[in-house]
CSV table of C-alpha atoms and ligand atoms in Angstrom, one decimal:
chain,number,residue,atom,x,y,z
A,307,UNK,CA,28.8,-7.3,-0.5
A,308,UNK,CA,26.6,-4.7,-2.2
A,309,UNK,CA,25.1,-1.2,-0.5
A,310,UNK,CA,22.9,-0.3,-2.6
A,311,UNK,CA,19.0,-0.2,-1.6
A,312,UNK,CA,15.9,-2.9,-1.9
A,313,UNK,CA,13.7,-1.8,-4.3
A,314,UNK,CA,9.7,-2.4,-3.0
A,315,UNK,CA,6.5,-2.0,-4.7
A,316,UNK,CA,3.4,-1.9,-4.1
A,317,UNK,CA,-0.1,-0.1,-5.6
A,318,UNK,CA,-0.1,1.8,-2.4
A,319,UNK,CA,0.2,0.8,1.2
A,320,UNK,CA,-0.4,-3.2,1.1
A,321,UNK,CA,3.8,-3.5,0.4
A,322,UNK,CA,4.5,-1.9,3.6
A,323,UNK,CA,3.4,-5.0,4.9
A,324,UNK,CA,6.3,-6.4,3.3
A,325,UNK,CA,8.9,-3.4,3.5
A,326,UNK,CA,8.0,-4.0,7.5
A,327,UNK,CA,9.0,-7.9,7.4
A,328,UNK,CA,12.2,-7.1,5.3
A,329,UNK,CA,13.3,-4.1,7.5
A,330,UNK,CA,12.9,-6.7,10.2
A,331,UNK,CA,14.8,-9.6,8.5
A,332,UNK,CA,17.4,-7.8,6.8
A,333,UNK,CA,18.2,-5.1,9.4
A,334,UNK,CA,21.5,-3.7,7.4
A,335,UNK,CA,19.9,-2.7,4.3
A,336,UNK,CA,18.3,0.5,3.3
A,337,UNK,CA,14.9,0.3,1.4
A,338,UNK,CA,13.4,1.8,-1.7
A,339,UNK,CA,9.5,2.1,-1.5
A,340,UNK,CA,7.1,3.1,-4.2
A,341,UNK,CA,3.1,3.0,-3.9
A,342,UNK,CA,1.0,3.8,-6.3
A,343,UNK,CA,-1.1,5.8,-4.2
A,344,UNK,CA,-2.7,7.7,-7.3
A,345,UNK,CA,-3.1,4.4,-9.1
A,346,UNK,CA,-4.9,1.7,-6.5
A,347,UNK,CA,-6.5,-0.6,-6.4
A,348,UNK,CA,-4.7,-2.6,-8.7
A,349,UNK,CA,-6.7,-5.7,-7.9
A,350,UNK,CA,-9.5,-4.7,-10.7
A,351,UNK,CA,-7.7,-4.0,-13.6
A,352,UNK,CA,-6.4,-5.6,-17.0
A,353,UNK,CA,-3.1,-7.3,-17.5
A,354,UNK,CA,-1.9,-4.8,-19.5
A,355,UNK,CA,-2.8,-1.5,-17.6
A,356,UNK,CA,-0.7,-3.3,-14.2
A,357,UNK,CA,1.9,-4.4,-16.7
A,358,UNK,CA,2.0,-0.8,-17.6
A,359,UNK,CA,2.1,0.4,-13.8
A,360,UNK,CA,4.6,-1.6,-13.1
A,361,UNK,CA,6.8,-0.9,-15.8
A,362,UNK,CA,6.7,2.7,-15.0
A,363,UNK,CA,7.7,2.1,-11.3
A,364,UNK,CA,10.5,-0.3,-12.0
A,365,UNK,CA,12.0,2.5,-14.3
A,366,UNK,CA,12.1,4.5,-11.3
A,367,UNK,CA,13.6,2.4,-8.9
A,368,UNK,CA,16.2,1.5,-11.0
A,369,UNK,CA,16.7,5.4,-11.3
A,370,UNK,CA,17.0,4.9,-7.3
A,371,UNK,CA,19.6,2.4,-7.9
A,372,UNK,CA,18.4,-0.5,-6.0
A,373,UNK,CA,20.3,-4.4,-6.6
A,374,UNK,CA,16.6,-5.8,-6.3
A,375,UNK,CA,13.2,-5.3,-6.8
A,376,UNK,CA,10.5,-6.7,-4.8
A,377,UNK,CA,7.3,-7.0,-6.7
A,378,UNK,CA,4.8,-6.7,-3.1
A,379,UNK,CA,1.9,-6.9,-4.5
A,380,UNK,CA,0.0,-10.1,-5.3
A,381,UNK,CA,-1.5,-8.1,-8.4
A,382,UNK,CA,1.5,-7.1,-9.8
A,383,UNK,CA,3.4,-10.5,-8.9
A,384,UNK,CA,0.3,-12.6,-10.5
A,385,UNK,CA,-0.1,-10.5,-13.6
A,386,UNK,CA,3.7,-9.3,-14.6
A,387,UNK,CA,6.2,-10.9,-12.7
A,388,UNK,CA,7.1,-12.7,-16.0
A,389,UNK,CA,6.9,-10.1,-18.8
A,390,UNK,CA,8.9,-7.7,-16.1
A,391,UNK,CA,11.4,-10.6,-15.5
A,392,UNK,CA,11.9,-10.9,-19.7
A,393,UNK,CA,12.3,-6.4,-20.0
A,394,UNK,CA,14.4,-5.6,-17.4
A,395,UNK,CA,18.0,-6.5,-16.1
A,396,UNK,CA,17.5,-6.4,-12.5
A,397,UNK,CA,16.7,-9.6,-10.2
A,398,UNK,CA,12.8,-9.4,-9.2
A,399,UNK,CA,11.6,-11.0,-6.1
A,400,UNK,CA,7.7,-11.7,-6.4
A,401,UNK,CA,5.2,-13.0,-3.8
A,402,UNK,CA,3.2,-15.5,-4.8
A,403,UNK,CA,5.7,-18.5,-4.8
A,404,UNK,CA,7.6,-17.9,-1.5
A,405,UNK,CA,3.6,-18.1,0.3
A,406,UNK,CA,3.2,-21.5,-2.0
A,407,UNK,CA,6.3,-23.0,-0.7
A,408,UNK,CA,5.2,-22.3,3.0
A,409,UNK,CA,2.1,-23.5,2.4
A,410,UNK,CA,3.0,-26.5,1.3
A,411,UNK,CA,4.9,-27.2,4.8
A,412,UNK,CA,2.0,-26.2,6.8
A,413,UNK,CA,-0.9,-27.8,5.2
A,414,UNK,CA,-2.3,-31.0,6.7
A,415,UNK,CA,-5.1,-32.0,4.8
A,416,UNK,CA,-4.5,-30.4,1.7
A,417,UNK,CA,-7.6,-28.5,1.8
A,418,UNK,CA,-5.9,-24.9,0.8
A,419,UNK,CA,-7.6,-21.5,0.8
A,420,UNK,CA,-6.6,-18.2,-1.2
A,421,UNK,CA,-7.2,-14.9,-0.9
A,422,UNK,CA,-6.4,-12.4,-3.5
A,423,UNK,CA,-7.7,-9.4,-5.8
A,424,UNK,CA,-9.6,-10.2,-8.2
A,425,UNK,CA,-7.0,-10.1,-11.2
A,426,UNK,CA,-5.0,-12.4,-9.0
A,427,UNK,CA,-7.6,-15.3,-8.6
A,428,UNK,CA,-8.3,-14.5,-12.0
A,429,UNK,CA,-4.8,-15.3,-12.6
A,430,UNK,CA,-5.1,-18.7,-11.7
A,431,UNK,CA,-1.1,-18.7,-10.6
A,432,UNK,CA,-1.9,-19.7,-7.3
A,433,UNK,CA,-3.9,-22.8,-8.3
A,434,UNK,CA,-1.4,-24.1,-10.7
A,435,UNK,CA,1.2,-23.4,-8.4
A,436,UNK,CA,-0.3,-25.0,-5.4
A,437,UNK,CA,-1.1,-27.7,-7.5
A,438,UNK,CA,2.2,-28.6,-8.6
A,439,UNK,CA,3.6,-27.8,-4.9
A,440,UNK,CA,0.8,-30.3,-3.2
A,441,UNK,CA,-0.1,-33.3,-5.1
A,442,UNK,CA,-3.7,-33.9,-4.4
A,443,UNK,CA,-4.8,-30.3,-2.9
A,444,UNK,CA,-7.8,-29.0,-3.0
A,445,UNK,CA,-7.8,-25.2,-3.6
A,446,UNK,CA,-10.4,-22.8,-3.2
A,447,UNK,CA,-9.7,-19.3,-3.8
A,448,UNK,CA,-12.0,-16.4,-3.1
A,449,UNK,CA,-11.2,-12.0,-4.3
A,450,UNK,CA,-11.7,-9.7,-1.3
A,451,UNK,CA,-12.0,-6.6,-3.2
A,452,UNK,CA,-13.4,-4.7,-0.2
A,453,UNK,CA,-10.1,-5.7,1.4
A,454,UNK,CA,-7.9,-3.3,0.0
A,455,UNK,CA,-9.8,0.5,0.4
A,456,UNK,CA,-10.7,-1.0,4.4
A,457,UNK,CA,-7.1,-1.4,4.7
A,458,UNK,CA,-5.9,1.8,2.9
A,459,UNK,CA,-8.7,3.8,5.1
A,460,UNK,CA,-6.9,2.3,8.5
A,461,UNK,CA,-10.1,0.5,9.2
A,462,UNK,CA,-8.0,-2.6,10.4
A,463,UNK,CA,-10.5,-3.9,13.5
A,464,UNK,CA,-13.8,-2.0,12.9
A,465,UNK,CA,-17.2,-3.7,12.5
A,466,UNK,CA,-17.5,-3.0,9.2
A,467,UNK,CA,-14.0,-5.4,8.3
A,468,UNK,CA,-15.3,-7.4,10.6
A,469,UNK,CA,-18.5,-8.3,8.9
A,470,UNK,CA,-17.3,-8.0,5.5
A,471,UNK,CA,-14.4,-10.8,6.5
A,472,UNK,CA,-16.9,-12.9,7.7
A,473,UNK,CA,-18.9,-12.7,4.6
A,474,UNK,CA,-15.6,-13.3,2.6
A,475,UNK,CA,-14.0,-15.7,4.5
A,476,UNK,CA,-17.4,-18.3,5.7
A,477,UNK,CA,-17.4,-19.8,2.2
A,478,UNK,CA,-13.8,-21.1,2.4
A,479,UNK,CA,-14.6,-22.1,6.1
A,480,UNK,CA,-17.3,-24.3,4.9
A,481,UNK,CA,-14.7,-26.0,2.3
A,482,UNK,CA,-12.8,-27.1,6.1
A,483,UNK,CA,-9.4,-25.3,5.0
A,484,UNK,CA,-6.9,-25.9,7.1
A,485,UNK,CA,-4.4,-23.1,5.4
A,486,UNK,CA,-5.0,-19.8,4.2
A,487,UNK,CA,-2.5,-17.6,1.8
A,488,UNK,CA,-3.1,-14.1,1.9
A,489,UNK,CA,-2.2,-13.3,-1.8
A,490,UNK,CA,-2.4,-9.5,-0.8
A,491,UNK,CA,-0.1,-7.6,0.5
A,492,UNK,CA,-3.2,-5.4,1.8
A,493,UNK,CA,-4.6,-7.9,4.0
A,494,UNK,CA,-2.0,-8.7,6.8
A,495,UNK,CA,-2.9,-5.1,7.8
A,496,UNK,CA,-6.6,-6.6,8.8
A,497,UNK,CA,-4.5,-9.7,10.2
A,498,UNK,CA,-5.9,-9.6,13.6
A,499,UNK,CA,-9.7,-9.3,12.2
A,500,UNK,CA,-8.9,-12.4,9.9
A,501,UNK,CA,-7.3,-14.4,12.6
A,502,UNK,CA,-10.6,-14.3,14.9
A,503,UNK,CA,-12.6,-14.9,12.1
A,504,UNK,CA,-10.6,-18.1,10.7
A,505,UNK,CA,-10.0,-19.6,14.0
A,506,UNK,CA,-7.4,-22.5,14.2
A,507,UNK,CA,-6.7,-21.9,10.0
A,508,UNK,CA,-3.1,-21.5,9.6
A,509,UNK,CA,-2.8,-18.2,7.8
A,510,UNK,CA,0.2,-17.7,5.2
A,511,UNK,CA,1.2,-14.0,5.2
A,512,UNK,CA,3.4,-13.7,2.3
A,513,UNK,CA,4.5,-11.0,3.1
A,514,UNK,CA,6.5,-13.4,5.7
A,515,UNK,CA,7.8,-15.7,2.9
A,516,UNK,CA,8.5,-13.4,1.0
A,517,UNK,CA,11.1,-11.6,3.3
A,518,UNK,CA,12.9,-14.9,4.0
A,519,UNK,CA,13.2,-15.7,0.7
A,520,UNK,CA,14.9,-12.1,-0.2
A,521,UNK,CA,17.1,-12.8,2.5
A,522,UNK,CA,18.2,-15.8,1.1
A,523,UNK,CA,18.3,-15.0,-2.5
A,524,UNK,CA,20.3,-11.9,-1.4
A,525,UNK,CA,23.1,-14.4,0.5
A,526,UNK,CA,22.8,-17.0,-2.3
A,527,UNK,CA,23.9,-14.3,-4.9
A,528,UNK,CA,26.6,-12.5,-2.4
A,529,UNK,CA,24.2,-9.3,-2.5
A,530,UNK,CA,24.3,-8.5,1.0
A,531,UNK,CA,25.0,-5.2,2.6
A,532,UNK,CA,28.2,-6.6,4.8
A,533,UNK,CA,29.2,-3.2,5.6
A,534,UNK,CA,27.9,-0.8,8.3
A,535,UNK,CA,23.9,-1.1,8.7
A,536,UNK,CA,21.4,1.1,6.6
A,537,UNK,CA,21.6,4.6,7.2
A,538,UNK,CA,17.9,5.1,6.1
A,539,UNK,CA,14.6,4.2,4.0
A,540,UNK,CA,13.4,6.2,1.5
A,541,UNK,CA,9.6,5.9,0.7
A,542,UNK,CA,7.6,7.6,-2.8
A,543,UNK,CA,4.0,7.5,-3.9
A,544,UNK,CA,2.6,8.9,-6.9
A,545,UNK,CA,-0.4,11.0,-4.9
A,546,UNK,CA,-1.7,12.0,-1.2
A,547,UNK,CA,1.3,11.4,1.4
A,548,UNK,CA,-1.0,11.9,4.1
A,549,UNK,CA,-3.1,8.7,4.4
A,550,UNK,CA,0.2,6.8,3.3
A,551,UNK,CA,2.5,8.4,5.7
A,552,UNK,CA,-0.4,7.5,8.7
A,553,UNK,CA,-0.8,4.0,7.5
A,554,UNK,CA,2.8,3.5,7.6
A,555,UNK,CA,3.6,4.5,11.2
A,556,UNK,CA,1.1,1.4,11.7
A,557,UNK,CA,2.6,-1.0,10.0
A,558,UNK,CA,6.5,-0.4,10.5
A,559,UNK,CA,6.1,1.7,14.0
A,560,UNK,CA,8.5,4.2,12.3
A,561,UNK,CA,8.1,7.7,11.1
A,562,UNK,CA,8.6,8.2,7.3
A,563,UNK,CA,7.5,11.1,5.0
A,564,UNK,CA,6.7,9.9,1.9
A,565,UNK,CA,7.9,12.1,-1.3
A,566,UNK,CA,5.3,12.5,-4.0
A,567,UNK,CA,6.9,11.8,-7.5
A,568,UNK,CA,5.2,12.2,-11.1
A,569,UNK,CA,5.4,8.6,-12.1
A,570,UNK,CA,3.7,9.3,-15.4
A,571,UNK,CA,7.2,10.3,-16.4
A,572,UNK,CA,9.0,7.1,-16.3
B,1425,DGL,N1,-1.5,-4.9,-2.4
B,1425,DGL,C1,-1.9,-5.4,-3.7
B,1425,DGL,C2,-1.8,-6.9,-3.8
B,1425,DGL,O1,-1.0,-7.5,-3.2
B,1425,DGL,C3,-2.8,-4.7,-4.5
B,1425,DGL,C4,-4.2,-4.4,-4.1
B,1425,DGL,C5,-4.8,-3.5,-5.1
B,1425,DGL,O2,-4.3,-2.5,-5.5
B,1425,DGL,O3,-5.9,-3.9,-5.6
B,1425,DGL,O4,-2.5,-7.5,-4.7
């Protein structure tokens, strides 16, 4: 049995996507978010400038005092799940495996689509670990930077997603996927847009995934809140609360006020 928080991070509002599924999952527990809403996109920067981000952000949270950190952002989780796993003491939970592993119950003809940021395809995780989870898949990933300012605008349903999935998402069509893995945390905000677009494709959120598999890490490892159920969620960005407070009424039909913190000094 353990009260404290659930740590959650995210560039900006992509992990709410997450936070959303875990409230849901894990009703007794009290969240922790961060998003780096001075910061994003992650999506096109080096290794070492997200490493950097995300070093800064798990120094705070642990300030917070939170039992475990969920890295909710496909960036982040592609590009420094490991080196944060080797610098700090605290159990991460990262998003790129959990969407593997449901993947790999789903898919029928191992013809596998990914979307990601670009400094996650360029990663190459997925591949290798889709590979290793599916003998014989084929994988075709695809970036969607445009994704991730559409979703942090609100613009979930508009003509302008609308069009720029299509674009995106008509190459992997063509490939005849029969599974896609949204490797951002960003895009199950444009969920509904997607799902026209990609028809009978079974999409991944791993934002899903990656609440179950919190849950059951947190059971496994006796880390469960037992006790009375959360009192509250706390939520911090690094810039504007506005956009971040509106975005997150949509995604966990809750009212929050974000708290702006200088994240430069952790
Ligand atoms: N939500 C993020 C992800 O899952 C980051 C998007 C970005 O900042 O580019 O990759």
């Amino acid at each position: 049995m353990d009260a404290r928080p659930i740590g959650i991070f995210d560039s900006g509002v992509g992990g709410l996507t997450v936070a959303s599924e875990v409230i849901k999952a894990l009703p007794n527990e009290s969240v922790v978010y961060f998003g780096d809403t001075a910061r994003v996109p992650y999506g096109s920067k080096s290794v070492e400038i997200i490493t950097k981000f995300s070093r800064q952000i798990v120094r705070f949270l642990l300030s917070k005092d939170v039992k475990v950190i969920v890295i909710a952002c496909g960036t982040a989780s592609s590009n420094s799940y490991t080196i944060l796993a080797q610098e700090f003491d605290i159990p991460f939970i990262e998003i790129t495996s959990p969407g593997v592993d449901d993947c790999a119950h789903v898919t029928r003809n191992k013809i596998v689509g990914v979307i990601g940021t670009e400094a996650t395809i360029r990663s190459g995780l997925y591949e290798t670990l889709l590979k290793n989870a599916i003998e014989g898949a084929q994988i075709y990933s695809k970036a969607c930077p445009l994704f991730v300012p559409l979703a942090e605008e609100g613009w979930t349903q508009n003509t302008v997603t609308r069009l720029t999935a299509e674009i995106y998402l008509q190459e992997l069509l063509d490939k005849e996927i029969d599974s896609l893995i949204l490797g951002c945390t960003h895009y199950p905000l444009l969920l509904n847009c997607i799902r026209d677009i990609v028809g009978s494709v079974r999409i991944i959120n791993a934002a899903e995934s990656t609440a179950r598999k919190l849950k059951q890490f947190l059971r496994e490892n006796a880390l469960e809140n037992t006790g009375s159920p959360a009192k509250s969620h706390a939520f911090y960005v690094s810039d504007n609360t506005n956009k971040f407070n509106r975005i997150c009424r949509l995604a966990l039909r809750q009212e929050h006020e974000a708290i702006k913190v200088d994240i430069e000094k952790y």
